[in-house]
Every structure is written in structure tokens, then in C-alpha cells.
PDB file of C-alpha atoms in Angstrom:
ATOM      1  CA  UNK A  10       8.375  11.888 -15.078  1.00  0.00           C
ATOM      2  CA  UNK A  11       6.438  13.697 -12.358  1.00  0.00           C
ATOM      3  CA  UNK A  12       2.800  13.522 -11.387  1.00  0.00           C
ATOM      4  CA  UNK A  13       0.731  16.602 -12.198  1.00  0.00           C
ATOM      5  CA  UNK A  14      -1.827  17.858  -9.644  1.00  0.00           C
ATOM      6  CA  UNK A  15      -4.648  16.561 -11.840  1.00  0.00           C
ATOM      7  CA  UNK A  16      -3.168  13.055 -11.623  1.00  0.00           C
ATOM      8  CA  UNK A  17      -2.748  13.022  -7.823  1.00  0.00           C
ATOM      9  CA  UNK A  18      -4.776  10.116  -6.525  1.00  0.00           C
ATOM     10  CA  UNK A  19      -6.328  10.118  -3.050  1.00  0.00           C
ATOM     11  CA  UNK A  20      -5.469   6.433  -3.024  1.00  0.00           C
ATOM     12  CA  UNK A  21      -2.174   5.727  -4.782  1.00  0.00           C
ATOM     13  CA  UNK A  22      -2.231   3.505  -7.826  1.00  0.00           C
ATOM     14  CA  UNK A  23       0.410   1.496  -9.644  1.00  0.00           C
ATOM     15  CA  UNK A  24       0.548   4.303 -12.207  1.00  0.00           C
ATOM     16  CA  UNK A  25       1.210   6.857  -9.461  1.00  0.00           C
ATOM     17  CA  UNK A  26       3.847   4.617  -7.859  1.00  0.00           C
ATOM     18  CA  UNK A  27       5.680   4.187 -11.168  1.00  0.00           C
ATOM     19  CA  UNK A  28       5.516   7.907 -12.019  1.00  0.00           C
ATOM     20  CA  UNK A  29       8.552   8.827  -9.896  1.00  0.00           C
ATOM     21  CA  UNK A  30      11.339   6.861  -8.169  1.00  0.00           C
ATOM     22  CA  UNK A  31      10.487   8.564  -4.856  1.00  0.00           C
ATOM     23  CA  UNK A  32       6.964   7.144  -5.005  1.00  0.00           C
ATOM     24  CA  UNK A  33       8.278   3.673  -5.832  1.00  0.00           C
ATOM     25  CA  UNK A  34      10.550   3.810  -2.778  1.00  0.00           C
ATOM     26  CA  UNK A  35       8.000   5.406  -0.435  1.00  0.00           C
ATOM     27  CA  UNK A  36       5.338   2.887  -1.341  1.00  0.00           C
ATOM     28  CA  UNK A  37       7.735   0.062  -0.548  1.00  0.00           C
ATOM     29  CA  UNK A  38       8.005  -1.293  -4.103  1.00  0.00           C
ATOM     30  CA  UNK A  39       4.205  -1.695  -4.097  1.00  0.00           C
ATOM     31  CA  UNK A  40       3.605  -2.956  -0.557  1.00  0.00           C
ATOM     32  CA  UNK A  41       1.937   0.339   0.329  1.00  0.00           C
ATOM     33  CA  UNK A  42      -0.690  -0.233  -2.341  1.00  0.00           C
ATOM     34  CA  UNK A  43      -2.288  -2.927  -0.190  1.00  0.00           C
ATOM     35  CA  UNK A  44      -5.941  -1.979   0.399  1.00  0.00           C
ATOM     36  CA  UNK A  45      -5.794  -3.328   3.945  1.00  0.00           C
ATOM     37  CA  UNK A  46      -3.087  -2.758   6.569  1.00  0.00           C
ATOM     38  CA  UNK A  47      -0.410  -1.334   4.257  1.00  0.00           C
ATOM     39  CA  UNK A  48       1.922  -0.707   7.220  1.00  0.00           C
ATOM     40  CA  UNK A  49       1.754  -4.347   8.230  1.00  0.00           C
ATOM     41  CA  UNK A  50       2.223  -5.447   4.623  1.00  0.00           C
ATOM     42  CA  UNK A  51       5.235  -3.128   4.352  1.00  0.00           C
ATOM     43  CA  UNK A  52       6.711  -4.597   7.534  1.00  0.00           C
ATOM     44  CA  UNK A  53       6.187  -8.145   6.262  1.00  0.00           C
ATOM     45  CA  UNK A  54       7.735  -7.320   2.878  1.00  0.00           C
ATOM     46  CA  UNK A  55      10.660  -5.776   4.749  1.00  0.00           C
ATOM     47  CA  UNK A  56      11.027  -8.969   6.764  1.00  0.00           C
ATOM     48  CA  UNK A  57      11.025 -11.044   3.576  1.00  0.00           C
ATOM     49  CA  UNK A  58      13.610  -8.764   1.922  1.00  0.00           C
ATOM     50  CA  UNK A  59      15.909  -8.666   4.946  1.00  0.00           C
ATOM     51  CA  UNK A  60      17.877 -11.857   4.108  1.00  0.00           C
ATOM     52  CA  UNK A  61      18.578 -10.462   0.630  1.00  0.00           C
ATOM     53  CA  UNK A  62      19.830  -7.148   2.034  1.00  0.00           C
ATOM     54  CA  UNK A  63      21.787  -8.559   4.940  1.00  0.00           C
ATOM     55  CA  UNK A  64      24.783  -9.666   2.966  1.00  0.00           C
ATOM     56  CA  UNK A  65      27.854 -10.853   4.839  1.00  0.00           C
ATOM     57  CA  UNK A  66      29.061  -7.414   5.905  1.00  0.00           C
ATOM     58  CA  UNK A  67      29.761  -6.157   9.388  1.00  0.00           C
ATOM     59  CA  UNK A  68      27.000  -4.737  11.551  1.00  0.00           C
ATOM     60  CA  UNK A  69      28.581  -1.274  11.262  1.00  0.00           C
ATOM     61  CA  UNK A  70      28.548  -1.394   7.466  1.00  0.00           C
ATOM     62  CA  UNK A  71      24.924  -2.529   7.495  1.00  0.00           C
ATOM     63  CA  UNK A  72      24.035   0.250   9.966  1.00  0.00           C
ATOM     64  CA  UNK A  73      25.649   2.789   7.627  1.00  0.00           C
ATOM     65  CA  UNK A  74      23.563   1.305   4.798  1.00  0.00           C
ATOM     66  CA  UNK A  75      20.418   1.693   6.938  1.00  0.00           C
ATOM     67  CA  UNK A  76      21.298   5.337   7.644  1.00  0.00           C
ATOM     68  CA  UNK A  77      21.490   5.957   3.899  1.00  0.00           C
ATOM     69  CA  UNK A  78      18.117   4.217   3.433  1.00  0.00           C
ATOM     70  CA  UNK A  79      16.667   6.376   6.226  1.00  0.00           C
ATOM     71  CA  UNK A  80      17.885   9.569   4.509  1.00  0.00           C
ATOM     72  CA  UNK A  81      16.536   8.342   1.168  1.00  0.00           C
ATOM     73  CA  UNK A  82      13.244   7.622   2.937  1.00  0.00           C
ATOM     74  CA  UNK A  83      13.041  11.135   4.366  1.00  0.00           C
ATOM     75  CA  UNK A  84      13.454  12.599   0.876  1.00  0.00           C
ATOM     76  CA  UNK A  85      11.137  10.105  -0.821  1.00  0.00           C
ATOM     77  CA  UNK A  86       8.395  10.346   1.828  1.00  0.00           C
ATOM     78  CA  UNK A  87       8.538  14.143   1.643  1.00  0.00           C
ATOM     79  CA  UNK A  88       8.006  14.122  -2.113  1.00  0.00           C
ATOM     80  CA  UNK A  89       5.350  11.414  -2.080  1.00  0.00           C
ATOM     81  CA  UNK A  90       3.441  13.016   0.796  1.00  0.00           C
ATOM     82  CA  UNK A  91       3.364  16.314  -1.089  1.00  0.00           C
ATOM     83  CA  UNK A  92       2.215  14.589  -4.282  1.00  0.00           C
ATOM     84  CA  UNK A  93      -0.568  12.785  -2.414  1.00  0.00           C
ATOM     85  CA  UNK A  94      -1.563  15.877  -0.459  1.00  0.00           C
ATOM     86  CA  UNK A  95      -1.163  13.956   2.813  1.00  0.00           C
ATOM     87  CA  UNK A  96       2.226  14.288   4.540  1.00  0.00           C
ATOM     88  CA  UNK A  97       2.005  10.890   6.290  1.00  0.00           C
ATOM     89  CA  UNK A  98      -0.200   8.908   3.915  1.00  0.00           C
ATOM     90  CA  UNK A  99      -0.821   5.327   5.058  1.00  0.00           C
ATOM     91  CA  UNK A 100       0.530   3.999   1.773  1.00  0.00           C
ATOM     92  CA  UNK A 101       3.998   5.323   2.608  1.00  0.00           C
ATOM     93  CA  UNK A 102       5.597   2.212   4.101  1.00  0.00           C
ATOM     94  CA  UNK A 103       9.323   2.747   3.557  1.00  0.00           C
ATOM     95  CA  UNK A 104       9.491   3.871   7.192  1.00  0.00           C
ATOM     96  CA  UNK A 105       8.251   0.467   8.366  1.00  0.00           C
ATOM     97  CA  UNK A 106      10.653  -1.340   6.082  1.00  0.00           C
ATOM     98  CA  UNK A 107      13.771   0.520   7.203  1.00  0.00           C
ATOM     99  CA  UNK A 108      12.732   0.269  10.865  1.00  0.00           C
ATOM    100  CA  UNK A 109      12.147  -3.494  10.695  1.00  0.00           C
ATOM    101  CA  UNK A 110      15.548  -3.948   9.026  1.00  0.00           C
ATOM    102  CA  UNK A 111      17.121  -2.155  11.982  1.00  0.00           C
ATOM    103  CA  UNK A 112      15.204  -4.353  14.424  1.00  0.00           C
ATOM    104  CA  UNK A 113      16.114  -7.561  12.588  1.00  0.00           C
ATOM    105  CA  UNK A 114      19.800  -6.633  12.606  1.00  0.00           C
ATOM    106  CA  UNK A 115      19.760  -7.072  16.396  1.00  0.00           C
ATOM    107  CA  UNK A 116      17.280  -9.961  16.556  1.00  0.00           C
ATOM    108  CA  UNK A 117      18.381 -13.605  16.805  1.00  0.00           C
ATOM    109  CA  UNK A 118      18.120 -15.181  13.366  1.00  0.00           C
ATOM    110  CA  UNK A 119      15.390 -17.688  14.183  1.00  0.00           C
ATOM    111  CA  UNK A 120      11.820 -17.665  12.926  1.00  0.00           C
ATOM    112  CA  UNK A 121      10.365 -17.386  16.433  1.00  0.00           C
ATOM    113  CA  UNK A 122      12.527 -14.440  17.507  1.00  0.00           C
ATOM    114  CA  UNK A 123      12.013 -12.630  14.200  1.00  0.00           C
ATOM    115  CA  UNK A 124       8.240 -13.185  14.237  1.00  0.00           C
ATOM    116  CA  UNK A 125       8.171 -11.856  17.790  1.00  0.00           C
ATOM    117  CA  UNK A 126      10.216  -8.830  16.737  1.00  0.00           C
ATOM    118  CA  UNK A 127       7.837  -8.107  13.857  1.00  0.00           C
ATOM    119  CA  UNK A 128       4.813  -8.416  16.173  1.00  0.00           C
ATOM    120  CA  UNK A 129       6.404  -6.140  18.795  1.00  0.00           C
ATOM    121  CA  UNK A 130       7.327  -3.547  16.193  1.00  0.00           C
ATOM    122  CA  UNK A 131       3.805  -3.519  14.740  1.00  0.00           C
ATOM    123  CA  UNK A 132       2.389  -3.178  18.275  1.00  0.00           C
ATOM    124  CA  UNK A 133       4.522  -0.125  19.051  1.00  0.00           C
ATOM    125  CA  UNK A 134       3.956   1.382  15.605  1.00  0.00           C
ATOM    126  CA  UNK A 135       0.168   1.041  15.907  1.00  0.00           C
ATOM    127  CA  UNK A 136      -0.310   1.897  19.602  1.00  0.00           C
ATOM    128  CA  UNK A 137       2.267   4.727  19.493  1.00  0.00           C
ATOM    129  CA  UNK A 138       3.125   5.024  23.202  1.00  0.00           C
ATOM    130  CA  UNK A 139       4.890   8.234  24.269  1.00  0.00           C
ATOM    131  CA  UNK A 140       7.004   9.709  22.785  1.00  0.00           C
ATOM    132  CA  UNK A 141       6.036   8.049  19.479  1.00  0.00           C
ATOM    133  CA  UNK A 142       2.597   9.692  19.403  1.00  0.00           C
ATOM    134  CA  UNK A 143       4.060  13.109  20.191  1.00  0.00           C
ATOM    135  CA  UNK A 144       6.715  12.746  17.490  1.00  0.00           C
ATOM    136  CA  UNK A 145       4.044  11.594  15.030  1.00  0.00           C
ATOM    137  CA  UNK A 146       1.932  14.687  15.775  1.00  0.00           C
ATOM    138  CA  UNK A 147       4.705  17.291  15.938  1.00  0.00           C
ATOM    139  CA  UNK A 148       7.222  16.231  13.321  1.00  0.00           C
ATOM    140  CA  UNK A 149       5.890  16.724   9.827  1.00  0.00           C
ATOM    141  CA  UNK A 150       7.152  15.886   6.398  1.00  0.00           C
ATOM    142  CA  UNK A 151       9.506  13.127   5.419  1.00  0.00           C
ATOM    143  CA  UNK A 152      11.533  13.272   8.632  1.00  0.00           C
ATOM    144  CA  UNK A 153       8.420  12.894  10.774  1.00  0.00           C
ATOM    145  CA  UNK A 154       7.233   9.952   8.682  1.00  0.00           C
ATOM    146  CA  UNK A 155      10.536   8.150   9.191  1.00  0.00           C
ATOM    147  CA  UNK A 156      11.360   9.195  12.747  1.00  0.00           C
ATOM    148  CA  UNK A 157       8.311   7.861  14.616  1.00  0.00           C
ATOM    149  CA  UNK A 158       9.032   4.378  13.250  1.00  0.00           C
ATOM    150  CA  UNK A 159      12.622   4.719  14.397  1.00  0.00           C
ATOM    151  CA  UNK A 160      11.318   5.287  17.935  1.00  0.00           C
ATOM    152  CA  UNK A 161       9.018   2.244  17.592  1.00  0.00           C
ATOM    153  CA  UNK A 162      12.066   0.236  16.510  1.00  0.00           C
ATOM    154  CA  UNK A 163      13.897   1.487  19.613  1.00  0.00           C
ATOM    155  CA  UNK A 164      11.081   0.318  21.880  1.00  0.00           C
ATOM    156  CA  UNK A 165      11.085  -3.035  20.109  1.00  0.00           C
ATOM    157  CA  UNK A 166      14.830  -3.414  20.583  1.00  0.00           C
ATOM    158  CA  UNK A 167      14.566  -2.561  24.285  1.00  0.00           C
ATOM    159  CA  UNK A 168      11.899  -5.210  24.862  1.00  0.00           C
ATOM    160  CA  UNK A 169      13.850  -7.739  22.797  1.00  0.00           C
ATOM    161  CA  UNK A 170      17.014  -7.057  24.796  1.00  0.00           C
ATOM    162  CA  UNK A 171      15.149  -7.823  28.035  1.00  0.00           C
ATOM    163  CA  UNK A 172      13.533 -10.947  26.559  1.00  0.00           C
ATOM    164  CA  UNK A 173      16.838 -12.220  25.188  1.00  0.00           C
ATOM    165  CA  UNK A 174      18.461 -11.662  28.582  1.00  0.00           C
ATOM    166  CA  UNK A 175      15.638 -13.441  30.448  1.00  0.00           C
ATOM    167  CA  UNK A 176      14.859 -16.253  27.992  1.00  0.00           C
ATOM    168  CA  UNK A 177      18.395 -16.810  26.851  1.00  0.00           C
TER     169      UNK A 177
END
């Protein structure tokens, strides 16, 4: 079932989210429907889901899984952005979820390290230091939605690598 132009909400609803699998994915299973800070809510939901996704497989297998989720996110965000009339609508949070899963893969599995990783990721995703801001402005559509969060994840991983080296 697809959403007709007459049904396109400026603010997505549960009905909109359930109208197509791409919307359900893009809106992070409902996390993106949060009226306040949907990106942060999406990141936190991603953090909570991570232990369920991170089954006992090798890092390479999990990375391949994340690549497939990234590609699915590009396609889903493209469709949802078009349906909402806003290519990078704030309710699209799949990008935050996939990016935080990548970050957590390389983060020590303690509450303190993971909380720090989540905070760092949100900082970079919100502040958008170069080249994140440039990517966010220039790259449109589903790829642009997903890619700027991938850069924010990269920044987060760089800072974490330094902290892990210094702190131990």
C-alpha cells in the first residue's frame, strides 16, 4: 500500500509509517515519530537494539550486515523523503541507527564507553563539522541522508580510538 499525495503528512503519523515498509524502516520502527529530538531518540533506540543485532558473528560478517542496512536505508530514505516532500526530513532516523551500530561495533562493551560513544556521535551529528555539513548540503536524496551520518560515525570512531589509546 502506498501513500497518495493527499495523504502525505507534513509531520509523519503512525498511519503514514505503516503505509509502506520503506517508511517503517526510515522512521526507525517509530522512533522518528518522537515530537522532540527524533534523531536522538533514533540513536537511543539503535543503542538499545544493538545487543539484539550483534549476534555472535565475526566483525566482518556484522560489517557486511551493516552495509546491507545502509543500502536499504538509502532506498527507504529516498522513498520516504519523496513521500514527505522533504528529502532529509527529521523523522527519518534510520541513518542514526545504522551509524550508531557501526560505532558500537568498535566501542568497548561497557556502559560508560557506549554512553560516551552515543554522546560523541550525537555531538558530531548535530554540530556537523566539515565535511559533514558540506556533505549534508550537497548530497541529496537517500544517499545524502545516510552518508552524512556515516561521516559523523567516522569522527566518533577517531575520537574513541584516541581516548581508548590514552585511557586504556
